[in-house]
Structures are given as C-alpha cells and as structure tokens.
Amino acid sequence: MVNTETATRILENLNTAVLLFDKALRLKYINPAGEMLLAASARQITGQFIEELLPYSGEFTAALRRSHESGNPYTEREIQLCLASRQTVTVDCTVTPLNEPHLESELLMELLPLDRHLRIAREESLQAQYQATRTLIRGMAHEIKNPLGGLRGAAQLLERELPSAKLKEYTQVIISEADRLQNLLNRMLGPNALPHKRLINIHEVVERVYNLIGAEAADAIKVTRDYDPSIPDFEADPDQLIQAVLNIARNALQAIDGNKGQITFQTRIQRHFTIGQRHHKNVACISIIDDGPGIPPDMIENIFYPMITGRAEGTGLGLSIAQSLVNQHGGLVEFSSRPGKTVFTLSLPLETNNEH
Ligand SMILES: Nc1ncnc2c1ncn2[C@@H]1O[C@H](COP(=O)(O)OP(=O)(O)OP(=O)(O)O)[C@@H](O)[C@H]1O
Ligand SMILES: [Mg+2]
C-alpha cells in the first residue's frame, strides 16, 4: 500500500492528465499534466462542471455523463477535444466511474495527449511523401520536356515553309501551347534556384503578403495581423518566402470565395521544435488563419501533392511549391483544418547550425 505522499508524488509527475469529478461531475482534482493539457490552473477550474471545462466538446461530455450514470467505464482513442480556449488537442481517453460502497460516487478521467506523437509521425510521412512525388515528377517532366522541345522546334520550322501567312495561326497554336506546357512542367519541378539568403526580418515577408492580400481581398474580408515583434532576424531568401506565404494566403482568400470572412497573419516564436529529425532551439512560425469552409476531408491526406486541387481553375501547385520553398530553408509547412478554422503554419529554423 503506498502512502498518500507517494501517491501524490506519482500523480504530480505523471505525463497522463488525471482528473477526478464528483457525483455532479464537478472537477474535484486535476494533476499538473492535466493543468498543462487544459492550459488552466487547478485553482481556476476546480469546482467547474465538465461542460464548463470543455464547452465545445458536447458529444464527449454527454458520453461521460452516460458513463457516470450507467457506472460503465468508457474508453476512446484519438479523440479531438476542443478546449475552452478553442484550441484542439488529440487524446486517448479512459473514464472510470468509482462506485465504492459508503462513498459518494466519483468519476476518474485519464487523458493521454497524442499531438506531439502524431505530429512527428505525420511530419515524417509528409516528408517521405514529398520526396517520392518529387522523384516521380522529375522523371516524368524530363520525359515530356524532350519531345515537347522537338514538337515546338518542328512547328517553328514548318512555319517558315508555310505558303500562306494565314496558316501560321495553326503553328502559333502549337508553339504557344507547347510553351504553356513547358511552363507548367517548370512550375511542377518547383524552384530550381537555390535560395539567395540574406539577413531578414520575418515581418518583411509577412507585411508584403499582408499588403498584397489586403489589396486583393474584397471589402467583406477582414485581413488582420497578430505579430510577435521579438522574433530575431535570420538568414533567408525573402522572395522565396514571400512566394510561399502568398500561395497559402491566396488559397485562404479563394476558400472564403467572396463571402464574409477573416484572414489573420500571425507570427510566433516556438522553442525546442523538431523538424524532420532535427531539433531546433528556436523556430519562427508564420500562421495564416482563415475562417472559410475548411479543406475538404477527402483531400486532407493529399493536399501537398502537385496537381491536387479542389478548384475548377486551380493547377494544384500552390501548396507543393510553398512546401518545397520552405523545405529549402530547412523548414516545414503544416496545417490543421475544420470548417470555420483552417491554419497553415510555416515553421522556419532561426539558426542554421543548431542541431542541438
Ligand atoms: N485555406 C484553405 N481552405 C480550404 N481549402 C484549401 C485551403 N488551402 C488549400 N485548400 C485546398 O487545397 C487545394 C490545393 O491548393 P493548392 O494551392 O496546392 O492548389 P490550387 O489553389 O488549387 O491551385 P494553384 O495554387 O496552383 O493555383 C485547393 O484547391 C483547395 O481545395
Ligand atoms: Mg493555390
């Protein structure tokens, strides 16, 4: 039998969030991991009803009440909880009703946060997916470019031999369509220039895109800024980063599609951040947040692939180009999306040789 002091020490040091509710489902106890997960202090939230703690997770709290009433334990894996701050976290959840004779019934809840684990797993698959596509595209583009050059050259030769100028219209169609295809292939191949890096401030980049998008957006769309001015300067190619942020911000604009909406440009610093296998002490994050309809669920897995588009007039290259430009800076583009809130975040390491 462990004594109370030991039990408390264990609870206080667990990585699993442990919450205890009384019979009315009011919070009685929360351990520090729980405080971290809910981003609230025990003092603030003790005594609150479960529905107050998780006001946007109605289905979940209803399931808890059912479990409490029936006395049956309840387990669910990888659920998304929307916190009072409207942040979402992914957790494995176990709920155990405690019904001991002579004691008031209670409910014990364990929440194991998975986001970090999921994020790394997803990030790795994202990088692998990205590499595989690029190899495929390089091969394919190479195979198309040679015959295309031949076709264009032949059309030019033919044009010189044509007896009537009127027929040139046709050779011109061949030439201009060949050029259009060539252009598309070049865009699919992604940036071919290495970044021209210089010391820049991240806000140089974000301000430029903010102004461009502000000018493009209809009046009904509010474009706002939320900057952390303390982000230090770092070495980067501003033109490439502008292109990357612009591609993402234009998508947000197109997603809102003339309706009323809001786009926010946010900058933050993240400490101790892993990109791929590399750990970085400081990472600059640019988030583009929109309140449009969100990414269609069937596209979520493939969104960074070239040619994946949900728009009739889209080429589906914007995001794949943004990802490769940011990769060239040792960074990564990630997103989360639900109807009403889509966030694309570009993470850029602030130091170039900081793998510790
Ligand atoms: N913020 C967003 N909200 C909703 N859907 C989005 C958002 N960003 C991207 N998408 C979806 O992802 C698709 C792919 O975007 P991407 O920028 O790669 O290509 P595109 O915008 O279709 O074409 P292009 O950028 O090459 O003109 C879009 O067509 C759209 O369906
Ligand atoms: Mg786009």
Short mmCIF file of C-alpha atoms and ligand atoms in Angstrom, two decimals:
data_model
loop_
_atom_site.label_atom_id
_atom_site.label_comp_id
_atom_site.label_asym_id
_atom_site.label_seq_id
_atom_site.Cartn_x
_atom_site.Cartn_y
_atom_site.Cartn_z
CA MET A 1 0.00 0.00 0.00
CA VAL A 2 1.51 3.37 -0.98
CA ASN A 3 1.13 6.21 1.44
CA THR A 4 -0.65 9.44 0.46
CA GLU A 5 2.58 11.32 -0.01
CA THR A 6 3.91 8.79 -2.50
CA ALA A 7 0.60 8.66 -4.32
CA THR A 8 0.58 12.43 -4.62
CA ARG A 9 4.15 12.44 -5.90
CA ILE A 10 3.25 9.91 -8.57
CA LEU A 11 0.17 11.84 -9.64
CA GLU A 12 2.06 15.12 -9.76
CA ASN A 13 4.73 13.68 -12.02
CA LEU A 14 2.63 11.63 -14.40
CA ASN A 15 2.57 12.62 -18.08
CA THR A 16 -1.01 11.48 -18.22
CA ALA A 17 -3.59 14.05 -17.26
CA VAL A 18 -5.66 12.77 -14.33
CA LEU A 19 -8.95 14.43 -13.41
CA LEU A 20 -11.37 13.44 -10.68
CA PHE A 21 -15.00 14.55 -10.77
CA ASP A 22 -17.60 14.42 -8.01
CA LYS A 23 -21.06 12.90 -8.41
CA ALA A 24 -22.42 16.04 -10.08
CA LEU A 25 -19.41 15.92 -12.45
CA ARG A 26 -17.72 18.94 -10.94
CA LEU A 27 -13.92 18.91 -11.02
CA LYS A 28 -12.51 17.81 -7.67
CA TYR A 29 -8.88 17.24 -8.52
CA ILE A 30 -6.57 17.75 -11.50
CA ASN A 31 -2.88 16.86 -11.66
CA PRO A 32 -0.22 19.16 -13.22
CA ALA A 33 -0.25 17.24 -16.54
CA GLY A 34 -3.98 17.97 -16.64
CA GLU A 35 -3.38 21.65 -15.95
CA MET A 36 -0.88 21.73 -18.82
CA LEU A 37 -3.25 19.97 -21.18
CA LEU A 38 -6.20 22.22 -20.38
CA ALA A 39 -3.94 25.27 -20.12
CA ALA A 40 -5.59 26.29 -16.86
CA SER A 41 -4.58 26.22 -13.22
CA ALA A 42 -6.25 23.88 -10.73
CA ARG A 43 -7.20 26.90 -8.64
CA GLN A 44 -9.13 28.44 -11.54
CA ILE A 45 -11.05 25.39 -12.61
CA THR A 46 -11.66 23.23 -9.54
CA GLY A 47 -15.40 23.13 -8.90
CA GLN A 48 -16.31 23.67 -12.56
CA PHE A 49 -18.72 21.32 -14.27
CA ILE A 50 -17.29 19.13 -17.03
CA GLU A 51 -19.38 21.09 -19.56
CA GLU A 52 -17.69 24.30 -18.42
CA LEU A 53 -14.24 22.78 -18.75
CA LEU A 54 -14.90 21.51 -22.27
CA PRO A 55 -17.63 23.79 -23.54
CA TYR A 56 -17.10 22.88 -27.19
CA SER A 57 -16.95 19.11 -26.77
CA GLY A 58 -20.64 18.45 -26.22
CA GLU A 59 -20.66 14.90 -27.56
CA PHE A 60 -17.77 13.90 -25.35
CA THR A 61 -19.18 15.39 -22.17
CA ALA A 62 -22.54 13.74 -22.91
CA ALA A 63 -20.77 10.36 -23.23
CA LEU A 64 -19.13 10.99 -19.86
CA ARG A 65 -22.44 11.69 -18.20
CA ARG A 66 -23.82 8.47 -19.66
CA SER A 67 -20.84 6.51 -18.38
CA HIS A 68 -21.26 8.10 -14.97
CA GLU A 69 -24.96 7.29 -14.82
CA SER A 70 -24.61 3.73 -16.06
CA GLY A 71 -21.49 3.02 -13.99
CA ASN A 72 -19.76 1.58 -17.08
CA PRO A 73 -16.20 2.58 -17.93
CA TYR A 74 -15.63 4.40 -21.16
CA THR A 75 -12.55 4.41 -23.40
CA GLU A 76 -11.94 6.23 -26.62
CA ARG A 77 -8.78 6.59 -28.67
CA GLU A 78 -7.56 9.57 -30.65
CA ILE A 79 -10.41 11.89 -29.85
CA GLN A 80 -10.20 15.57 -30.62
CA LEU A 81 -11.09 17.71 -27.66
CA CYS A 82 -11.84 21.35 -28.19
CA LEU A 83 -10.72 23.26 -25.10
CA ALA A 84 -12.25 26.36 -23.58
CA SER A 85 -9.52 28.33 -25.40
CA ARG A 86 -10.86 26.77 -28.64
CA GLN A 87 -7.55 25.01 -29.14
CA THR A 88 -7.96 21.36 -30.09
CA VAL A 89 -5.91 18.53 -28.63
CA THR A 90 -5.87 14.88 -29.61
CA VAL A 91 -6.01 12.48 -26.67
CA ASP A 92 -6.61 8.88 -25.70
CA CYS A 93 -9.25 8.94 -23.00
CA THR A 94 -10.23 6.48 -20.30
CA VAL A 95 -13.05 7.16 -17.88
CA THR A 96 -13.70 5.01 -14.84
CA PRO A 97 -16.72 5.52 -12.59
CA LEU A 98 -15.72 4.95 -8.97
CA ASN A 99 -18.61 3.46 -7.11
CA GLU A 100 -17.47 2.32 -3.73
CA PRO A 101 -19.94 1.41 -1.02
CA HIS A 102 -20.44 4.12 1.61
CA LEU A 103 -18.63 6.67 -0.55
CA GLU A 104 -20.08 9.23 -2.89
CA SER A 105 -19.68 8.13 -6.50
CA GLU A 106 -16.91 9.79 -8.44
CA LEU A 107 -15.53 9.71 -11.94
CA LEU A 108 -11.88 9.30 -12.76
CA MET A 109 -10.66 10.53 -16.12
CA GLU A 110 -7.26 9.88 -17.71
CA LEU A 111 -6.24 11.78 -20.79
CA LEU A 112 -3.07 10.93 -22.68
CA PRO A 113 -2.07 13.71 -25.10
CA LEU A 114 -1.07 12.39 -28.52
CA ASP A 115 -0.46 15.53 -30.52
CA ARG A 116 3.28 15.54 -30.26
CA HIS A 117 3.48 11.90 -31.25
CA LEU A 118 1.00 12.31 -34.09
CA ARG A 119 2.69 15.45 -35.29
CA ILE A 120 6.07 13.78 -35.62
CA ALA A 121 4.59 10.72 -37.31
CA ARG A 122 2.68 12.89 -39.75
CA GLU A 123 5.63 15.09 -40.41
CA GLU A 124 7.82 12.15 -41.31
CA SER A 125 5.25 10.72 -43.66
CA LEU A 126 4.80 14.17 -45.15
CA GLN A 127 8.50 14.44 -45.93
CA ALA A 128 8.64 10.92 -47.36
CA GLN A 129 5.54 11.53 -49.44
CA TYR A 130 7.01 14.74 -50.68
CA GLN A 131 10.33 13.17 -51.70
CA ALA A 132 8.59 10.34 -53.54
CA THR A 133 6.42 12.71 -55.54
CA ARG A 134 9.33 14.90 -56.49
CA THR A 135 11.29 11.96 -57.82
CA LEU A 136 8.32 10.82 -59.84
CA ILE A 137 7.69 14.27 -61.24
CA ARG A 138 11.32 14.88 -62.12
CA GLY A 139 11.39 11.69 -64.15
CA MET A 140 8.11 12.41 -65.84
CA ALA A 141 8.90 16.05 -66.59
CA HIS A 142 12.20 15.04 -68.15
CA GLU A 143 10.44 12.55 -70.43
CA ILE A 144 7.88 15.13 -71.52
CA LYS A 145 10.26 18.04 -71.97
CA ASN A 146 12.39 16.47 -74.70
CA PRO A 147 9.63 15.54 -77.12
CA LEU A 148 7.93 18.83 -76.33
CA GLY A 149 11.05 20.72 -77.38
CA GLY A 150 11.06 18.66 -80.59
CA LEU A 151 7.43 19.49 -81.31
CA ARG A 152 7.99 23.18 -80.77
CA GLY A 153 11.10 23.21 -82.96
CA ALA A 154 9.32 21.35 -85.75
CA ALA A 155 6.40 23.78 -85.61
CA GLN A 156 8.81 26.68 -85.98
CA LEU A 157 10.47 25.06 -89.00
CA LEU A 158 7.11 24.31 -90.53
CA GLU A 159 6.05 27.91 -90.02
CA ARG A 160 8.93 29.14 -92.17
CA GLU A 161 7.91 26.82 -95.00
CA LEU A 162 4.24 27.70 -94.97
CA PRO A 163 2.97 29.15 -98.24
CA SER A 164 0.31 31.30 -96.66
CA ALA A 165 0.57 33.55 -93.60
CA LYS A 166 -2.96 32.53 -92.65
CA LEU A 167 -1.80 29.01 -91.85
CA LYS A 168 0.64 30.40 -89.29
CA GLU A 169 -2.26 30.68 -86.91
CA TYR A 170 -2.07 26.89 -86.51
CA THR A 171 1.65 26.67 -85.94
CA GLN A 172 1.31 29.52 -83.44
CA VAL A 173 -1.22 27.46 -81.51
CA ILE A 174 1.27 24.56 -81.37
CA ILE A 175 4.06 26.86 -80.23
CA SER A 176 2.10 28.68 -77.58
CA GLU A 177 0.54 25.50 -76.19
CA ALA A 178 3.99 23.89 -76.07
CA ASP A 179 5.21 26.93 -74.15
CA ARG A 180 2.29 26.70 -71.76
CA LEU A 181 3.05 23.04 -71.09
CA GLN A 182 6.74 23.80 -70.65
CA ASN A 183 5.80 26.45 -68.14
CA LEU A 184 3.60 24.08 -66.22
CA LEU A 185 6.38 21.49 -66.10
CA ASN A 186 8.81 24.06 -64.78
CA ARG A 187 6.36 25.02 -62.05
CA MET A 188 5.80 21.36 -61.20
CA LEU A 189 9.52 20.84 -60.87
CA GLY A 190 9.47 23.53 -58.23
CA PRO A 191 12.05 26.17 -57.50
CA ASN A 192 15.21 25.45 -59.45
CA ALA A 193 17.20 28.29 -57.98
CA LEU A 194 18.91 27.90 -54.65
CA PRO A 195 17.78 30.47 -52.13
CA HIS A 196 19.65 33.79 -52.16
CA LYS A 197 19.88 34.21 -48.45
CA ARG A 198 20.44 37.41 -46.54
CA LEU A 199 19.66 38.58 -43.05
CA ILE A 200 15.97 39.39 -42.97
CA ASN A 201 13.22 40.02 -40.50
CA ILE A 202 10.27 37.67 -40.85
CA HIS A 203 7.90 40.64 -40.82
CA GLU A 204 9.42 41.96 -44.05
CA VAL A 205 7.95 38.88 -45.67
CA VAL A 206 4.62 38.78 -43.85
CA GLU A 207 3.96 42.52 -44.28
CA ARG A 208 4.46 42.22 -48.05
CA VAL A 209 1.95 39.40 -48.32
CA TYR A 210 -0.40 41.13 -45.88
CA ASN A 211 -0.43 44.19 -48.16
CA LEU A 212 -0.88 42.17 -51.34
CA ILE A 213 -3.72 40.12 -49.90
CA GLY A 214 -5.31 43.22 -48.37
CA ALA A 215 -5.40 44.75 -51.85
CA GLU A 216 -6.79 41.59 -53.47
CA ALA A 217 -9.43 40.88 -50.83
CA ALA A 218 -12.99 42.06 -51.23
CA ASP A 219 -14.32 44.51 -48.62
CA ALA A 220 -16.24 41.76 -46.84
CA ILE A 221 -12.97 40.02 -45.97
CA LYS A 222 -11.12 41.34 -42.95
CA VAL A 223 -7.37 40.89 -43.16
CA THR A 224 -5.66 41.23 -39.79
CA ARG A 225 -2.19 40.91 -38.24
CA ASP A 226 -1.04 39.43 -34.98
CA TYR A 227 2.73 39.69 -34.79
CA ASP A 228 5.35 38.83 -32.22
CA PRO A 229 7.82 41.68 -32.84
CA SER A 230 10.55 40.00 -30.79
CA ILE A 231 11.36 37.35 -33.44
CA PRO A 232 15.05 37.84 -34.26
CA ASP A 233 16.38 38.33 -37.80
CA PHE A 234 17.60 35.25 -39.64
CA GLU A 235 19.16 34.18 -42.93
CA ALA A 236 16.59 33.51 -45.64
CA ASP A 237 15.60 34.31 -49.21
CA PRO A 238 12.78 36.85 -48.78
CA ASP A 239 11.44 36.42 -52.33
CA GLN A 240 11.05 32.68 -51.91
CA LEU A 241 9.35 33.06 -48.55
CA ILE A 242 7.01 35.73 -49.92
CA GLN A 243 6.06 33.31 -52.69
CA ALA A 244 5.38 30.53 -50.17
CA VAL A 245 3.27 32.69 -47.84
CA LEU A 246 1.45 34.23 -50.78
CA ASN A 247 0.47 30.83 -52.22
CA ILE A 248 -1.02 29.85 -48.88
CA ALA A 249 -2.73 33.17 -48.24
CA ARG A 250 -4.26 33.17 -51.74
CA ASN A 251 -5.75 29.75 -51.01
CA ALA A 252 -7.32 31.19 -47.87
CA LEU A 253 -8.74 34.05 -49.93
CA GLN A 254 -10.10 31.65 -52.53
CA ALA A 255 -11.56 29.39 -49.84
CA ILE A 256 -13.57 32.28 -48.42
CA ASP A 257 -14.57 32.94 -52.01
CA GLY A 258 -16.19 36.32 -51.92
CA ASN A 259 -18.13 35.60 -48.74
CA LYS A 260 -17.71 37.43 -45.49
CA GLY A 261 -14.63 36.23 -43.71
CA GLN A 262 -11.37 36.87 -41.97
CA ILE A 263 -7.75 36.08 -42.70
CA THR A 264 -5.15 36.54 -39.98
CA PHE A 265 -1.40 36.64 -40.37
CA GLN A 266 0.20 35.52 -37.16
CA THR A 267 3.89 35.27 -36.22
CA ARG A 268 5.23 33.46 -33.19
CA ILE A 269 8.44 32.01 -31.91
CA GLN A 270 8.47 28.32 -30.95
CA ARG A 271 11.16 26.94 -28.70
CA HIS A 272 12.51 23.41 -28.91
CA PHE A 273 10.90 22.36 -32.11
CA THR A 274 11.71 19.28 -34.18
CA ILE A 275 11.55 19.39 -37.96
CA GLY A 276 12.20 16.04 -39.58
CA GLN A 277 14.87 14.55 -37.37
CA ARG A 278 16.40 17.88 -36.43
CA HIS A 279 15.88 19.61 -33.19
CA HIS A 280 15.90 23.41 -33.25
CA LYS A 281 16.18 25.71 -30.29
CA ASN A 282 14.15 28.49 -31.88
CA VAL A 283 11.80 28.38 -34.81
CA ALA A 284 9.90 31.27 -36.38
CA CYS A 285 6.30 30.36 -37.18
CA ILE A 286 4.07 32.17 -39.64
CA SER A 287 0.44 31.10 -39.46
CA ILE A 288 -2.20 32.03 -41.98
CA ILE A 289 -5.60 31.51 -40.39
CA ASP A 290 -8.89 31.70 -42.23
CA ASP A 291 -12.49 31.12 -41.23
CA GLY A 292 -13.54 29.62 -44.56
CA PRO A 293 -15.19 26.22 -45.07
CA GLY A 294 -12.01 24.21 -44.40
CA ILE A 295 -10.21 21.69 -46.55
CA PRO A 296 -12.50 19.01 -47.98
CA PRO A 297 -11.91 15.86 -45.84
CA ASP A 298 -11.13 13.68 -48.85
CA MET A 299 -8.26 15.99 -49.81
CA ILE A 300 -6.60 16.29 -46.41
CA GLU A 301 -4.15 13.43 -46.94
CA ASN A 302 -3.01 14.61 -50.38
CA ILE A 303 -3.03 18.34 -50.17
CA PHE A 304 0.72 18.80 -50.67
CA TYR A 305 0.84 16.63 -53.78
CA PRO A 306 1.16 18.58 -57.01
CA MET A 307 -1.96 18.67 -59.19
CA ILE A 308 -4.29 18.15 -56.23
CA THR A 309 -6.89 20.84 -56.45
CA GLY A 310 -10.42 21.48 -55.31
CA ARG A 311 -10.90 24.45 -57.64
CA ALA A 312 -12.02 24.24 -61.25
CA GLU A 313 -9.39 26.76 -62.33
CA GLY A 314 -6.64 25.61 -59.93
CA THR A 315 -3.45 23.87 -61.04
CA GLY A 316 -2.91 22.33 -57.62
CA LEU A 317 0.67 23.52 -57.46
CA GLY A 318 0.48 26.34 -54.92
CA LEU A 319 0.96 24.22 -51.82
CA SER A 320 3.52 21.87 -53.28
CA ILE A 321 5.62 24.88 -54.32
CA ALA A 322 5.19 26.51 -50.91
CA GLN A 323 6.29 23.30 -49.21
CA SER A 324 9.41 22.96 -51.35
CA LEU A 325 10.40 26.61 -50.85
CA VAL A 326 10.07 26.25 -47.10
CA ASN A 327 11.92 22.91 -47.17
CA GLN A 328 14.81 24.67 -48.89
CA HIS A 329 15.03 26.80 -45.77
CA GLY A 330 15.13 23.73 -43.54
CA GLY A 331 11.52 24.36 -42.55
CA LEU A 332 8.12 22.74 -42.90
CA VAL A 333 4.56 23.70 -43.77
CA GLU A 334 1.80 22.05 -41.72
CA PHE A 335 -1.90 22.66 -41.40
CA SER A 336 -4.96 21.89 -39.37
CA SER A 337 -8.41 22.41 -40.76
CA ARG A 338 -12.04 22.23 -39.74
CA PRO A 339 -15.00 24.20 -41.07
CA GLY A 340 -14.57 27.75 -39.82
CA LYS A 341 -10.90 27.46 -38.97
CA THR A 342 -8.02 26.49 -41.21
CA VAL A 343 -4.49 27.19 -40.07
CA PHE A 344 -1.43 26.78 -42.27
CA THR A 345 1.83 27.20 -40.38
CA LEU A 346 5.27 27.70 -41.89
CA SER A 347 7.98 26.80 -39.39
CA LEU A 348 11.44 28.16 -40.15
CA PRO A 349 14.52 27.39 -38.07
CA LEU A 350 16.09 30.59 -36.79
CA GLU A 351 19.62 29.25 -36.54
CA THR A 352 21.21 27.40 -39.42
CA ASN A 353 23.59 25.22 -37.43
CA ASN A 354 21.66 24.44 -34.35
CA GLU A 355 21.04 20.73 -34.31
CA HIS A 356 21.19 20.52 -30.55
N1 LIG B 1 -7.24 27.61 -46.62
C1 LIG B 1 -7.87 26.67 -47.31
N2 LIG B 1 -9.18 26.38 -47.09
C2 LIG B 1 -9.83 25.44 -47.81
N3 LIG B 1 -9.25 24.69 -48.78
C3 LIG B 1 -7.96 24.92 -49.05
C4 LIG B 1 -7.20 25.90 -48.34
N4 LIG B 1 -5.94 25.89 -48.82
C5 LIG B 1 -5.92 24.96 -49.79
N5 LIG B 1 -7.13 24.37 -49.95
C6 LIG B 1 -7.50 23.31 -50.90
O1 LIG B 1 -6.29 22.73 -51.35
C7 LIG B 1 -6.24 22.71 -52.76
C8 LIG B 1 -4.82 22.74 -53.22
O2 LIG B 1 -4.23 24.00 -53.04
P1 LIG B 1 -3.03 24.47 -53.98
O3 LIG B 1 -2.66 25.86 -53.62
O4 LIG B 1 -1.97 23.43 -53.92
O5 LIG B 1 -3.66 24.42 -55.41
P2 LIG B 1 -4.76 25.39 -56.05
O6 LIG B 1 -5.00 26.56 -55.17
O7 LIG B 1 -5.94 24.54 -56.36
O8 LIG B 1 -4.07 25.82 -57.42
P3 LIG B 1 -2.87 26.88 -57.61
O9 LIG B 1 -2.46 27.35 -56.25
O10 LIG B 1 -1.79 26.10 -58.26
O11 LIG B 1 -3.46 27.93 -58.45
C9 LIG B 1 -7.10 23.90 -53.17
O12 LIG B 1 -7.61 23.73 -54.47
C10 LIG B 1 -8.20 23.87 -52.12
O13 LIG B 1 -9.19 22.94 -52.49
MG MG B 2 -3.38 27.70 -54.53
#
